[in-house]
PDB file of N, CA and C in Angstrom:
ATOM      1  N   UNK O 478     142.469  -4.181-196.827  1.00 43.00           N
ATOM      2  CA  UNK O 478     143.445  -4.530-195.797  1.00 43.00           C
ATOM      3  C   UNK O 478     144.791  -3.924-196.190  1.00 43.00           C
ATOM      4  N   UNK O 479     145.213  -2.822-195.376  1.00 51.00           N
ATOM      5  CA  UNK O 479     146.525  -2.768-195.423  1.00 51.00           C
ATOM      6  C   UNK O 479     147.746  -3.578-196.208  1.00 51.00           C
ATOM      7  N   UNK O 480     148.834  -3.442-196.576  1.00 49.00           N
ATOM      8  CA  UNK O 480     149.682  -4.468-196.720  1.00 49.00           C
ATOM      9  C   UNK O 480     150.722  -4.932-195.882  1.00 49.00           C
ATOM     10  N   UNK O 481     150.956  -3.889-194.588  1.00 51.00           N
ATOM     11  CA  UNK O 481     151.696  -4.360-193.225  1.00 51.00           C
ATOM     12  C   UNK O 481     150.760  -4.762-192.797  1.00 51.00           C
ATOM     13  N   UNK O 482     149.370  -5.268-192.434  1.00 51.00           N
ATOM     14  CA  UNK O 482     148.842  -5.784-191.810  1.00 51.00           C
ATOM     15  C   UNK O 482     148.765  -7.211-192.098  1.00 51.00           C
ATOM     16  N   UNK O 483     148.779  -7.384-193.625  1.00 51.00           N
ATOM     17  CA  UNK O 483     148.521  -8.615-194.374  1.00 51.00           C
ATOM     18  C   UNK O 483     150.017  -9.391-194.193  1.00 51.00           C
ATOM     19  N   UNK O 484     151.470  -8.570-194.561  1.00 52.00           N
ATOM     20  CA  UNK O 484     152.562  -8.825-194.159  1.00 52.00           C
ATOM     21  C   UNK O 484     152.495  -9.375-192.723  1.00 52.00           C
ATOM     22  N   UNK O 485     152.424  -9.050-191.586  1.00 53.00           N
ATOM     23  CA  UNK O 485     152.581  -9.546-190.154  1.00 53.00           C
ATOM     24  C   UNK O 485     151.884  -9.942-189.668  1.00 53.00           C
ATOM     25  N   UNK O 486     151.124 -10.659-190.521  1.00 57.00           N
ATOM     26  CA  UNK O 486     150.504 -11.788-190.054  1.00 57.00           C
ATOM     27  C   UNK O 486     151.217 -13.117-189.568  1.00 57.00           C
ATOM     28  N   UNK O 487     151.052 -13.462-187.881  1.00 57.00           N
ATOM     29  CA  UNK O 487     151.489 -14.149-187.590  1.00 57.00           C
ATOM     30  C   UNK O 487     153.146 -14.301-187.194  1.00 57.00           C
ATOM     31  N   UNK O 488     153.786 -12.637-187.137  1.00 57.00           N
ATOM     32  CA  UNK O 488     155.234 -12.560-186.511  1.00 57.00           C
ATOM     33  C   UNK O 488     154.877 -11.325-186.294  1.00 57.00           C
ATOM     34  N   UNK O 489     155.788 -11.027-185.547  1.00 65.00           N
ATOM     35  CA  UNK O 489     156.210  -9.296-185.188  1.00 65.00           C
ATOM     36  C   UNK O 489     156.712  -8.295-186.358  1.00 65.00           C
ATOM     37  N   UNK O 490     155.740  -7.786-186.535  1.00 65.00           N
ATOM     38  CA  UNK O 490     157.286  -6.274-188.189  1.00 65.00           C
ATOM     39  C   UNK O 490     157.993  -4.980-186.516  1.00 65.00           C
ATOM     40  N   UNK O 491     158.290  -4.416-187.763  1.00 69.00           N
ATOM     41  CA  UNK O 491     159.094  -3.176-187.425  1.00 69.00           C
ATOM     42  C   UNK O 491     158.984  -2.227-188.830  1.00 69.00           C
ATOM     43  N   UNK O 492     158.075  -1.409-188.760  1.00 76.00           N
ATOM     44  CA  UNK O 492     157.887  -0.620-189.894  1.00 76.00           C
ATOM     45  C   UNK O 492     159.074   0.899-190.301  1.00 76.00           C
ATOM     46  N   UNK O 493     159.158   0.342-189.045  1.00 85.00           N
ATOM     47  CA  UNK O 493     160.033   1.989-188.525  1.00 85.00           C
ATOM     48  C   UNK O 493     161.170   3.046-189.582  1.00 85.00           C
ATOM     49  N   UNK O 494     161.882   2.085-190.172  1.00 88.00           N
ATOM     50  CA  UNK O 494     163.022   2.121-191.290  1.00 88.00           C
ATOM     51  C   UNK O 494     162.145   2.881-192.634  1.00 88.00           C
ATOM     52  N   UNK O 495     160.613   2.798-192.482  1.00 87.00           N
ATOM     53  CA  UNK O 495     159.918   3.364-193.361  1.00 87.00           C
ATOM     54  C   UNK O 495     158.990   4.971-192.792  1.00 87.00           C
ATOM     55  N   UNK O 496     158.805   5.185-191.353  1.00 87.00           N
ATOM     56  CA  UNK O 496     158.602   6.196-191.047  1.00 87.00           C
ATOM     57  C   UNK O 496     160.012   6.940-191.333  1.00 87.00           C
ATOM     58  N   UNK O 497     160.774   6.562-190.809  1.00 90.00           N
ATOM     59  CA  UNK O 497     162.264   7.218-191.327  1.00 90.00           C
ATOM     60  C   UNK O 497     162.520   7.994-192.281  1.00 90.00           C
ATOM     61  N   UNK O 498     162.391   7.087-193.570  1.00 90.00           N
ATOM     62  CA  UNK O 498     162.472   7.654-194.745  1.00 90.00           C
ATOM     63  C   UNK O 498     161.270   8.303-195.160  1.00 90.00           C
ATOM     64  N   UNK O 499     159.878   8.288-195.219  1.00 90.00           N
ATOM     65  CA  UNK O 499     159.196   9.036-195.054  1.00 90.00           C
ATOM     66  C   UNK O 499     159.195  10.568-194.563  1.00 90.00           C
ATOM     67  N   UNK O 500     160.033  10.265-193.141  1.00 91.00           N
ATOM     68  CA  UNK O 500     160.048  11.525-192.550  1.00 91.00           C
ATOM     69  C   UNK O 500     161.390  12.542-193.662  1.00 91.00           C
ATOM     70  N   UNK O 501     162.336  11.724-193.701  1.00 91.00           N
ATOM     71  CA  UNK O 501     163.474  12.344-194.824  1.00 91.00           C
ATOM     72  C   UNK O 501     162.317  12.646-195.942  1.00 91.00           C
ATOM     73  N   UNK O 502     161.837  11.632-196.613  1.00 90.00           N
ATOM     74  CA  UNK O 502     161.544  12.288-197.925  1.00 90.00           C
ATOM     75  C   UNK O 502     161.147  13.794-197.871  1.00 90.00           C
ATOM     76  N   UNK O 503     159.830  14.129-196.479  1.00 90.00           N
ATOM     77  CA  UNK O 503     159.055  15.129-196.557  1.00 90.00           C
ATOM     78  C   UNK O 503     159.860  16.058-196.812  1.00 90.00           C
ATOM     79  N   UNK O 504     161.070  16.423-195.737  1.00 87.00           N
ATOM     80  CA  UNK O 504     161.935  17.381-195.881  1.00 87.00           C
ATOM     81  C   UNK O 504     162.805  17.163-197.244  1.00 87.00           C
ATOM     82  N   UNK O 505     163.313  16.588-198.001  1.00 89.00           N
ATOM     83  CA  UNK O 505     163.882  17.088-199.204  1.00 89.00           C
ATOM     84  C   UNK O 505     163.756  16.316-200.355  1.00 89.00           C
ATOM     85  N   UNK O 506     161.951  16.586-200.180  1.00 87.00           N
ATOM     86  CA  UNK O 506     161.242  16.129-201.660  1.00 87.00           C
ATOM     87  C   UNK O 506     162.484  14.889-202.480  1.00 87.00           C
ATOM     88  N   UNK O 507     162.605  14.146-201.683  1.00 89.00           N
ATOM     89  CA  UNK O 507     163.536  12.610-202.665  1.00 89.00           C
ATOM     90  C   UNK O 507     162.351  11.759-202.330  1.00 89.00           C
ATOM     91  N   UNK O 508     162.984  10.881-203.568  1.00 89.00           N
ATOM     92  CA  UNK O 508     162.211   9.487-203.312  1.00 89.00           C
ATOM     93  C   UNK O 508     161.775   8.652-202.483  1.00 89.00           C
ATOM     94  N   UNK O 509     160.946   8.236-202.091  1.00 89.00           N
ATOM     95  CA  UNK O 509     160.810   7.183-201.207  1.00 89.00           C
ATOM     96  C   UNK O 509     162.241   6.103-201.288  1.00 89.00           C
ATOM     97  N   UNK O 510     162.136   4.973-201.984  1.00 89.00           N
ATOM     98  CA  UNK O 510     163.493   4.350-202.478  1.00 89.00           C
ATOM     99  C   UNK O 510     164.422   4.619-201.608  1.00 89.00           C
ATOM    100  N   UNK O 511     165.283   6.014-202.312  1.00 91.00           N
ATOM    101  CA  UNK O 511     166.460   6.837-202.024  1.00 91.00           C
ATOM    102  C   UNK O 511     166.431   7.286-200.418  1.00 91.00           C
ATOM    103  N   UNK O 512     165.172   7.413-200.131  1.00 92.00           N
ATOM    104  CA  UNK O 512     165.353   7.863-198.453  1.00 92.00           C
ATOM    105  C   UNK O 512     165.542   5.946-197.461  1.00 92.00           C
ATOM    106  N   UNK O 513     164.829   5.731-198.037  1.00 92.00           N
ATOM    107  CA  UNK O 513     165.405   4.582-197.617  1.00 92.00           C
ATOM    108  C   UNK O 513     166.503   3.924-197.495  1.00 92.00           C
ATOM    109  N   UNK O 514     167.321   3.687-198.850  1.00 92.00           N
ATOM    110  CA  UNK O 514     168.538   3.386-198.815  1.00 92.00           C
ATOM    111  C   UNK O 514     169.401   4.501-197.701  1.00 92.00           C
ATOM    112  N   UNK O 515     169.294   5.671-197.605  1.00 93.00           N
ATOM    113  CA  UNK O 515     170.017   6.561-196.771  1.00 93.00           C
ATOM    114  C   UNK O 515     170.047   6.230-195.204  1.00 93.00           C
ATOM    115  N   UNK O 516     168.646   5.577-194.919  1.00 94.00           N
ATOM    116  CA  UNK O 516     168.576   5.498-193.868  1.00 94.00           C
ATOM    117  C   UNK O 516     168.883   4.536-193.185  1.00 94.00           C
ATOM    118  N   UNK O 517     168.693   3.349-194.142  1.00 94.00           N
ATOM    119  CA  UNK O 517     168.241   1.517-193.222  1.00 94.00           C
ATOM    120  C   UNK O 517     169.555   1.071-193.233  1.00 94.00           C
ATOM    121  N   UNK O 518     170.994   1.342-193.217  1.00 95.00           N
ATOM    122  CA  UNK O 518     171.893   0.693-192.797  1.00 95.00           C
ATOM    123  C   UNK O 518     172.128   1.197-191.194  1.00 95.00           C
ATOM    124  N   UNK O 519     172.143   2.295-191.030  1.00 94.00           N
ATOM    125  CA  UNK O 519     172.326   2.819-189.485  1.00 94.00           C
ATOM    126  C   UNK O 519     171.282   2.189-189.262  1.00 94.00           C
ATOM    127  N   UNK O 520     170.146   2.476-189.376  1.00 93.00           N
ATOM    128  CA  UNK O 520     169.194   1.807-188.244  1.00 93.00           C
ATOM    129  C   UNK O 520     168.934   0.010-188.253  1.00 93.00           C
ATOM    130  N   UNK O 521     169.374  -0.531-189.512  1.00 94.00           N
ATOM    131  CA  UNK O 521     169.777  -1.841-188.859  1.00 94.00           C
ATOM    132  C   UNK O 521     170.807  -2.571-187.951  1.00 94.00           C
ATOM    133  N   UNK O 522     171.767  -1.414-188.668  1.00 96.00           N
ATOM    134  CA  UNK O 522     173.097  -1.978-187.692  1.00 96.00           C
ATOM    135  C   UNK O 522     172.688  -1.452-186.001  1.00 96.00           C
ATOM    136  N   UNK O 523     171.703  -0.630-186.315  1.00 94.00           N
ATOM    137  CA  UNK O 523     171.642  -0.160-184.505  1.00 94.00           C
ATOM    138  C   UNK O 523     170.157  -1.041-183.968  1.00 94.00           C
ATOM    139  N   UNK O 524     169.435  -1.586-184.788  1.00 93.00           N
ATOM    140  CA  UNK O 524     168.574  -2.581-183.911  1.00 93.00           C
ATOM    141  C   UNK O 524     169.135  -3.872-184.436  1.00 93.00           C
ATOM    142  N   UNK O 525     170.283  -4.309-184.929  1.00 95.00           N
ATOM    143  CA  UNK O 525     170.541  -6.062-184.950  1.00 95.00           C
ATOM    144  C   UNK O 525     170.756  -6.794-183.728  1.00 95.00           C
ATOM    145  N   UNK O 526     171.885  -5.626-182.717  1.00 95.00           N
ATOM    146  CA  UNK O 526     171.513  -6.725-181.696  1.00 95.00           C
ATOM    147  C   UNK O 526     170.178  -7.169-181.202  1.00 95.00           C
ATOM    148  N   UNK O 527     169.054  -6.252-181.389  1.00 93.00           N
ATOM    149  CA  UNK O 527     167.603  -6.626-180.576  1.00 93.00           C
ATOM    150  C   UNK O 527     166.868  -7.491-181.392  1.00 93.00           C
ATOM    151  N   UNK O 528     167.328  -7.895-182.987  1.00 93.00           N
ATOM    152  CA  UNK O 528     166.298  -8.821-183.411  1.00 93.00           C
ATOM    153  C   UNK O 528     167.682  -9.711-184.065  1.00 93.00           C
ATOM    154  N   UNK O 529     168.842 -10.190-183.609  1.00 96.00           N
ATOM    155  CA  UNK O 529     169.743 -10.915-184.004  1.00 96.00           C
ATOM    156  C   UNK O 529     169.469 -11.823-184.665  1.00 96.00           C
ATOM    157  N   UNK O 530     168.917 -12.667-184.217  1.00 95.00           N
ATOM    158  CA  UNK O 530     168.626 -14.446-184.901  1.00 95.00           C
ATOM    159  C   UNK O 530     167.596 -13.681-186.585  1.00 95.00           C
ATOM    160  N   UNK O 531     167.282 -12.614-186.576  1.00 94.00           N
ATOM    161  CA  UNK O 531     166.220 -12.591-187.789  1.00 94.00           C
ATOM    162  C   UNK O 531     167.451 -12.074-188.347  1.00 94.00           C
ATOM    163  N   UNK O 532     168.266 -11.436-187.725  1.00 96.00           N
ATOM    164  CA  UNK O 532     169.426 -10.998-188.766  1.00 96.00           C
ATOM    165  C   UNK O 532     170.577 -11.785-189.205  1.00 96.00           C
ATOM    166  N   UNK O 533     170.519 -12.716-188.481  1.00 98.00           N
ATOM    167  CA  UNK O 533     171.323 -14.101-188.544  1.00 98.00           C
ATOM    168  C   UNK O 533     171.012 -14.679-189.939  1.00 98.00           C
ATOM    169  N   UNK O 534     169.615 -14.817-189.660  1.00 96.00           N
ATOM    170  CA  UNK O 534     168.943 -16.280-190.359  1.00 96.00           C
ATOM    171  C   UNK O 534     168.978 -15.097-192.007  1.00 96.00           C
ATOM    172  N   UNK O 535     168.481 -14.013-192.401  1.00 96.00           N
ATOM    173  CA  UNK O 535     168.664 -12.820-193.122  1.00 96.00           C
ATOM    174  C   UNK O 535     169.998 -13.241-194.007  1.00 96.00           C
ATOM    175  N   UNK O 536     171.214 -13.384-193.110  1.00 98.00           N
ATOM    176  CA  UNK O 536     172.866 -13.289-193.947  1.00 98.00           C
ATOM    177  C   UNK O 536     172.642 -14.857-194.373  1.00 98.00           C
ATOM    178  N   UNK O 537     171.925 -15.210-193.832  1.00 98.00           N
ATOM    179  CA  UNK O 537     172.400 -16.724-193.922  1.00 98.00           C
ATOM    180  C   UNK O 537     171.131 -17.049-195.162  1.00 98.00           C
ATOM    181  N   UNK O 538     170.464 -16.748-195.318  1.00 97.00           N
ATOM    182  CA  UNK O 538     169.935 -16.898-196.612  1.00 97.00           C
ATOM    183  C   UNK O 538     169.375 -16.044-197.447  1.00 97.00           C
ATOM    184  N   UNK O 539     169.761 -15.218-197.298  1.00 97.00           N
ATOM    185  CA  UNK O 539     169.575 -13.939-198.868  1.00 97.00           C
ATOM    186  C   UNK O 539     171.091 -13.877-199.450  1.00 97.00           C
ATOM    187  N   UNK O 540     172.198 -13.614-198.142  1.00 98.00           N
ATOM    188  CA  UNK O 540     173.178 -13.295-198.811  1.00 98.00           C
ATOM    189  C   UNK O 540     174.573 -14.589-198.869  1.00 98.00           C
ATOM    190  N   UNK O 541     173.991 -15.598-198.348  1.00 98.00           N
ATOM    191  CA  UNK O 541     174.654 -16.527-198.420  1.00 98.00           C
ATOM    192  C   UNK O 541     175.734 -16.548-197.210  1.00 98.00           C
ATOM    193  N   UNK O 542     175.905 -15.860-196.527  1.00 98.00           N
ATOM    194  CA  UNK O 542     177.086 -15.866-195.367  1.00 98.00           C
ATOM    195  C   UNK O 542     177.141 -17.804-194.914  1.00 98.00           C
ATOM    196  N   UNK O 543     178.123 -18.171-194.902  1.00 98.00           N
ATOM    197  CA  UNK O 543     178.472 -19.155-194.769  1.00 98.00           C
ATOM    198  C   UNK O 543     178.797 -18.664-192.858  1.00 98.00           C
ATOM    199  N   UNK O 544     178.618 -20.067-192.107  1.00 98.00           N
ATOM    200  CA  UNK O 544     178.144 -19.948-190.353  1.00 98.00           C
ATOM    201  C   UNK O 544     179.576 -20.482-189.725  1.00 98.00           C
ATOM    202  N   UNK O 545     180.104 -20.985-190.457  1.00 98.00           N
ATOM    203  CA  UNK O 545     180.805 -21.964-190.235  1.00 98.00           C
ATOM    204  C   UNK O 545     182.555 -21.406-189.563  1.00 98.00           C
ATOM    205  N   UNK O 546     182.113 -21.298-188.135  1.00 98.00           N
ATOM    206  CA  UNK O 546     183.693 -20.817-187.215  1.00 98.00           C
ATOM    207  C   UNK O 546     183.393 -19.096-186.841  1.00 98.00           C
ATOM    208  N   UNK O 547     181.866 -18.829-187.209  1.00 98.00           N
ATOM    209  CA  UNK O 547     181.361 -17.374-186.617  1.00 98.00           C
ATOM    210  C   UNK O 547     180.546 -17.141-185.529  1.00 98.00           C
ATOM    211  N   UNK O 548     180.510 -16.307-184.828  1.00 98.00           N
ATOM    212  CA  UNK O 548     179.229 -16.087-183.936  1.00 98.00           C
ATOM    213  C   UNK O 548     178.204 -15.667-184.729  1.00 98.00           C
ATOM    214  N   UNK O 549     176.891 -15.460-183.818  1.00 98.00           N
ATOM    215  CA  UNK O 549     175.742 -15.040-184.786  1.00 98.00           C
ATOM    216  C   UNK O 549     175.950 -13.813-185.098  1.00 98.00           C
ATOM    217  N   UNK O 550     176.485 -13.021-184.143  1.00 98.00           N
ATOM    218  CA  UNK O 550     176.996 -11.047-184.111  1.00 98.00           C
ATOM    219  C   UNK O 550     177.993 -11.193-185.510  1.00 98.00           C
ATOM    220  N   UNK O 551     178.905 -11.689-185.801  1.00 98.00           N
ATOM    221  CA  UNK O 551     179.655 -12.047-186.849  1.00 98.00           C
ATOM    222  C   UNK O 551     178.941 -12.341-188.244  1.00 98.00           C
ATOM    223  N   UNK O 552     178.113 -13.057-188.173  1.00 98.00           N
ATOM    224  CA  UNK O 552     177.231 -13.625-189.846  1.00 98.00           C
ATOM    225  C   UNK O 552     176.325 -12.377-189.932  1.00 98.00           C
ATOM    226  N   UNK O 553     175.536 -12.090-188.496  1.00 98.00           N
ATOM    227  CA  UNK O 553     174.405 -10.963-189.062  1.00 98.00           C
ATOM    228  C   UNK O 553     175.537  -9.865-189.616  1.00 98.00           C
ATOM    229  N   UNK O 554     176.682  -9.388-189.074  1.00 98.00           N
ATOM    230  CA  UNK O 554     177.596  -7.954-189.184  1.00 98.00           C
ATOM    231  C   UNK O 554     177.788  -8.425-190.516  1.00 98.00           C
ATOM    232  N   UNK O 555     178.336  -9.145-191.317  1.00 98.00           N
ATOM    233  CA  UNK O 555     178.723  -9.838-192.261  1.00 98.00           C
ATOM    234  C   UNK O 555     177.242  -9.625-193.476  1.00 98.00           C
ATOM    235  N   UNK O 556     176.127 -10.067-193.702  1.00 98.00           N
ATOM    236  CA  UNK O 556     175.008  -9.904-193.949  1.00 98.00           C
ATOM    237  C   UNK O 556     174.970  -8.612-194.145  1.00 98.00           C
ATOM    238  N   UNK O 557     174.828  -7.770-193.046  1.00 97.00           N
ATOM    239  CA  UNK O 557     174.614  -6.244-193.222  1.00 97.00           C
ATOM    240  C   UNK O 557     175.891  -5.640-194.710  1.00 97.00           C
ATOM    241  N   UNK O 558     177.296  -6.185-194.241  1.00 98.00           N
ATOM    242  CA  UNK O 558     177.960  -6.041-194.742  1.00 98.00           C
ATOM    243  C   UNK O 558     177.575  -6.145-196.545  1.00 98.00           C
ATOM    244  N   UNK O 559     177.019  -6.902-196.695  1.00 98.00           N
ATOM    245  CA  UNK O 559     176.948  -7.993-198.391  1.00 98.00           C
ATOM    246  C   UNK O 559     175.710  -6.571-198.627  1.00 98.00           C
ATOM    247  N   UNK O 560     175.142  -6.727-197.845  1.00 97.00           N
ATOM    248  CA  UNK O 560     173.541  -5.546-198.076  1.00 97.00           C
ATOM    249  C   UNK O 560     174.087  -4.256-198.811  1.00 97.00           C
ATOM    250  N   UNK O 561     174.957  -3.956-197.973  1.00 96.00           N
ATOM    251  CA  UNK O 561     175.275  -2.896-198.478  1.00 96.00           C
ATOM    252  C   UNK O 561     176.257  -2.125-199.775  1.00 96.00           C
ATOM    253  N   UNK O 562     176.994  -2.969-199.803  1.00 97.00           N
ATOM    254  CA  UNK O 562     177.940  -3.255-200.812  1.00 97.00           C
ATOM    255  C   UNK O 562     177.480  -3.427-202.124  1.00 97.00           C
ATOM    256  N   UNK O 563     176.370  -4.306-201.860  1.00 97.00           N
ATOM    257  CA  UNK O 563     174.999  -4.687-202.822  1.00 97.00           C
ATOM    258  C   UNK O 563     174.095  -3.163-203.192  1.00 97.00           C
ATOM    259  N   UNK O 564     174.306  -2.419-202.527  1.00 95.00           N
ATOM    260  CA  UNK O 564     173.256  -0.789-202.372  1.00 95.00           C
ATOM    261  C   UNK O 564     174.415   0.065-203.002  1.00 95.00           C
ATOM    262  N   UNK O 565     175.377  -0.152-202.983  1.00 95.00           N
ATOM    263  CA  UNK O 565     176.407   0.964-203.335  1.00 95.00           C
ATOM    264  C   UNK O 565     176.697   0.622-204.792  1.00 95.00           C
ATOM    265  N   UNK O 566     176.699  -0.735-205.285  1.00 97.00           N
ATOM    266  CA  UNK O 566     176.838  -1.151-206.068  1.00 97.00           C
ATOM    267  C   UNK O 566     175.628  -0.493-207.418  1.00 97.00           C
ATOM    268  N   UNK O 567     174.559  -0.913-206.822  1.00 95.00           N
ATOM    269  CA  UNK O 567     173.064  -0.307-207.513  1.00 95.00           C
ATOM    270  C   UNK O 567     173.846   1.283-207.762  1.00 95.00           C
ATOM    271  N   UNK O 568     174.045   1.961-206.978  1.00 94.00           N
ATOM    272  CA  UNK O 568     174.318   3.488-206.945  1.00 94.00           C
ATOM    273  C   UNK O 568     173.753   3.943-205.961  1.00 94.00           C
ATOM    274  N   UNK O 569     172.848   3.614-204.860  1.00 93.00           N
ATOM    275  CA  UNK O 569     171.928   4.066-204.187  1.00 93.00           C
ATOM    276  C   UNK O 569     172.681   5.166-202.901  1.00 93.00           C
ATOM    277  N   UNK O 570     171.734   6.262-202.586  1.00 92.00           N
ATOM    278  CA  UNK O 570     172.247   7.058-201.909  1.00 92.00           C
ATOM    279  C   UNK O 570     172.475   6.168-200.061  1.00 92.00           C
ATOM    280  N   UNK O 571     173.970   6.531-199.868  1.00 93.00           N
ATOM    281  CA  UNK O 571     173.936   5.478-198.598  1.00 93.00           C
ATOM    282  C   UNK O 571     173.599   6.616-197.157  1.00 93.00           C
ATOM    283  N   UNK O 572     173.797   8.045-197.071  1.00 92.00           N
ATOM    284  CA  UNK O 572     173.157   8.558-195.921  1.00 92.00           C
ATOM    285  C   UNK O 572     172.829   9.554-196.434  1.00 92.00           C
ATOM    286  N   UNK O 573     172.428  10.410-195.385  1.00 92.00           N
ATOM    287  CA  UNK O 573     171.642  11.704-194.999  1.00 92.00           C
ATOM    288  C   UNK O 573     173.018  12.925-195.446  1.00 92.00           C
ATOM    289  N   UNK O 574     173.543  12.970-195.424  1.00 92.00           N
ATOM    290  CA  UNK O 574     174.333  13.741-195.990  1.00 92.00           C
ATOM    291  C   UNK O 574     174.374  13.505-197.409  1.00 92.00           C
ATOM    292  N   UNK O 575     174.271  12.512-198.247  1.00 90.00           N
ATOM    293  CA  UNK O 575     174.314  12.705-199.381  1.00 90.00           C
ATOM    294  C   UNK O 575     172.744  12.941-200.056  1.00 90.00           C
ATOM    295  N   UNK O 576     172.342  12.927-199.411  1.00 89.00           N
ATOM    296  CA  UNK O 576     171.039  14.069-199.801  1.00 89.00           C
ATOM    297  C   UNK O 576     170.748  15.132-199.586  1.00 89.00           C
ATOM    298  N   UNK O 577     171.802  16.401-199.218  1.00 88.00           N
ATOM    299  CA  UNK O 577     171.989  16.975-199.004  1.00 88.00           C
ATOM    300  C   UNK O 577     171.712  17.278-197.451  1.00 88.00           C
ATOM    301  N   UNK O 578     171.349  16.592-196.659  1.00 88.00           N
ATOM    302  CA  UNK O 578     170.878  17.105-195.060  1.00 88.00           C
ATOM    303  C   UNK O 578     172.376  17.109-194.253  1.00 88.00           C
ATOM    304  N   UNK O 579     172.467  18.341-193.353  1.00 84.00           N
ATOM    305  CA  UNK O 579     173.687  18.834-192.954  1.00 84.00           C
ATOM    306  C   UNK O 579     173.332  18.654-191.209  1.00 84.00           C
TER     307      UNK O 579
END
């Protein structure tokens, strides 16, 4: 059995953030990892409004975003925010330009 199959069991995934980087890796032989990090902040910040409440509930307990006097657009933006800061911190490559793609 697969392991996205075994994963979504019983909710909806979105694998997509991993064809992505996949598709980057092919073209400039990087890491899996590294294409990832390049990729999954744009494409979360551009599907949060469509899965909000998972990105809500996400800030609100991985990264601790406190709820309290925010909208949900506010805690998830906030969340994304901590994510990343958290990725830059590691060292991780944050786009497509810094892997060399022009």
């Amino acid at each position: 059995m697969a392991l996205n199959i075994l994963v979504a069991k019983g909710k909806s995934t979105d694998w997509m953030v991993h064809m992505l980087g996949q598709a980057v890796g092919a073209h400039t032989d990087t890491t899996h990892g590294m294409t990832l990090a390049a990729v999954s902040m744009a494409y979360y910040r551009f599907i949060c409004p469509f899965g909000l409440a998972k990105f809500k509930r996400f800030a609100m307990n991985v990264w601790d975003v406190a709820p309290e006097g925010k909208s949900d657009k506010q805690i998830a933006a906030e969340g994304l925010e901590r994510m990343e800061a958290y990725m830059r911190e590691l060292g991780l490559t944050m786009n497509l330009r810094e892997l060399g793609i022009t």
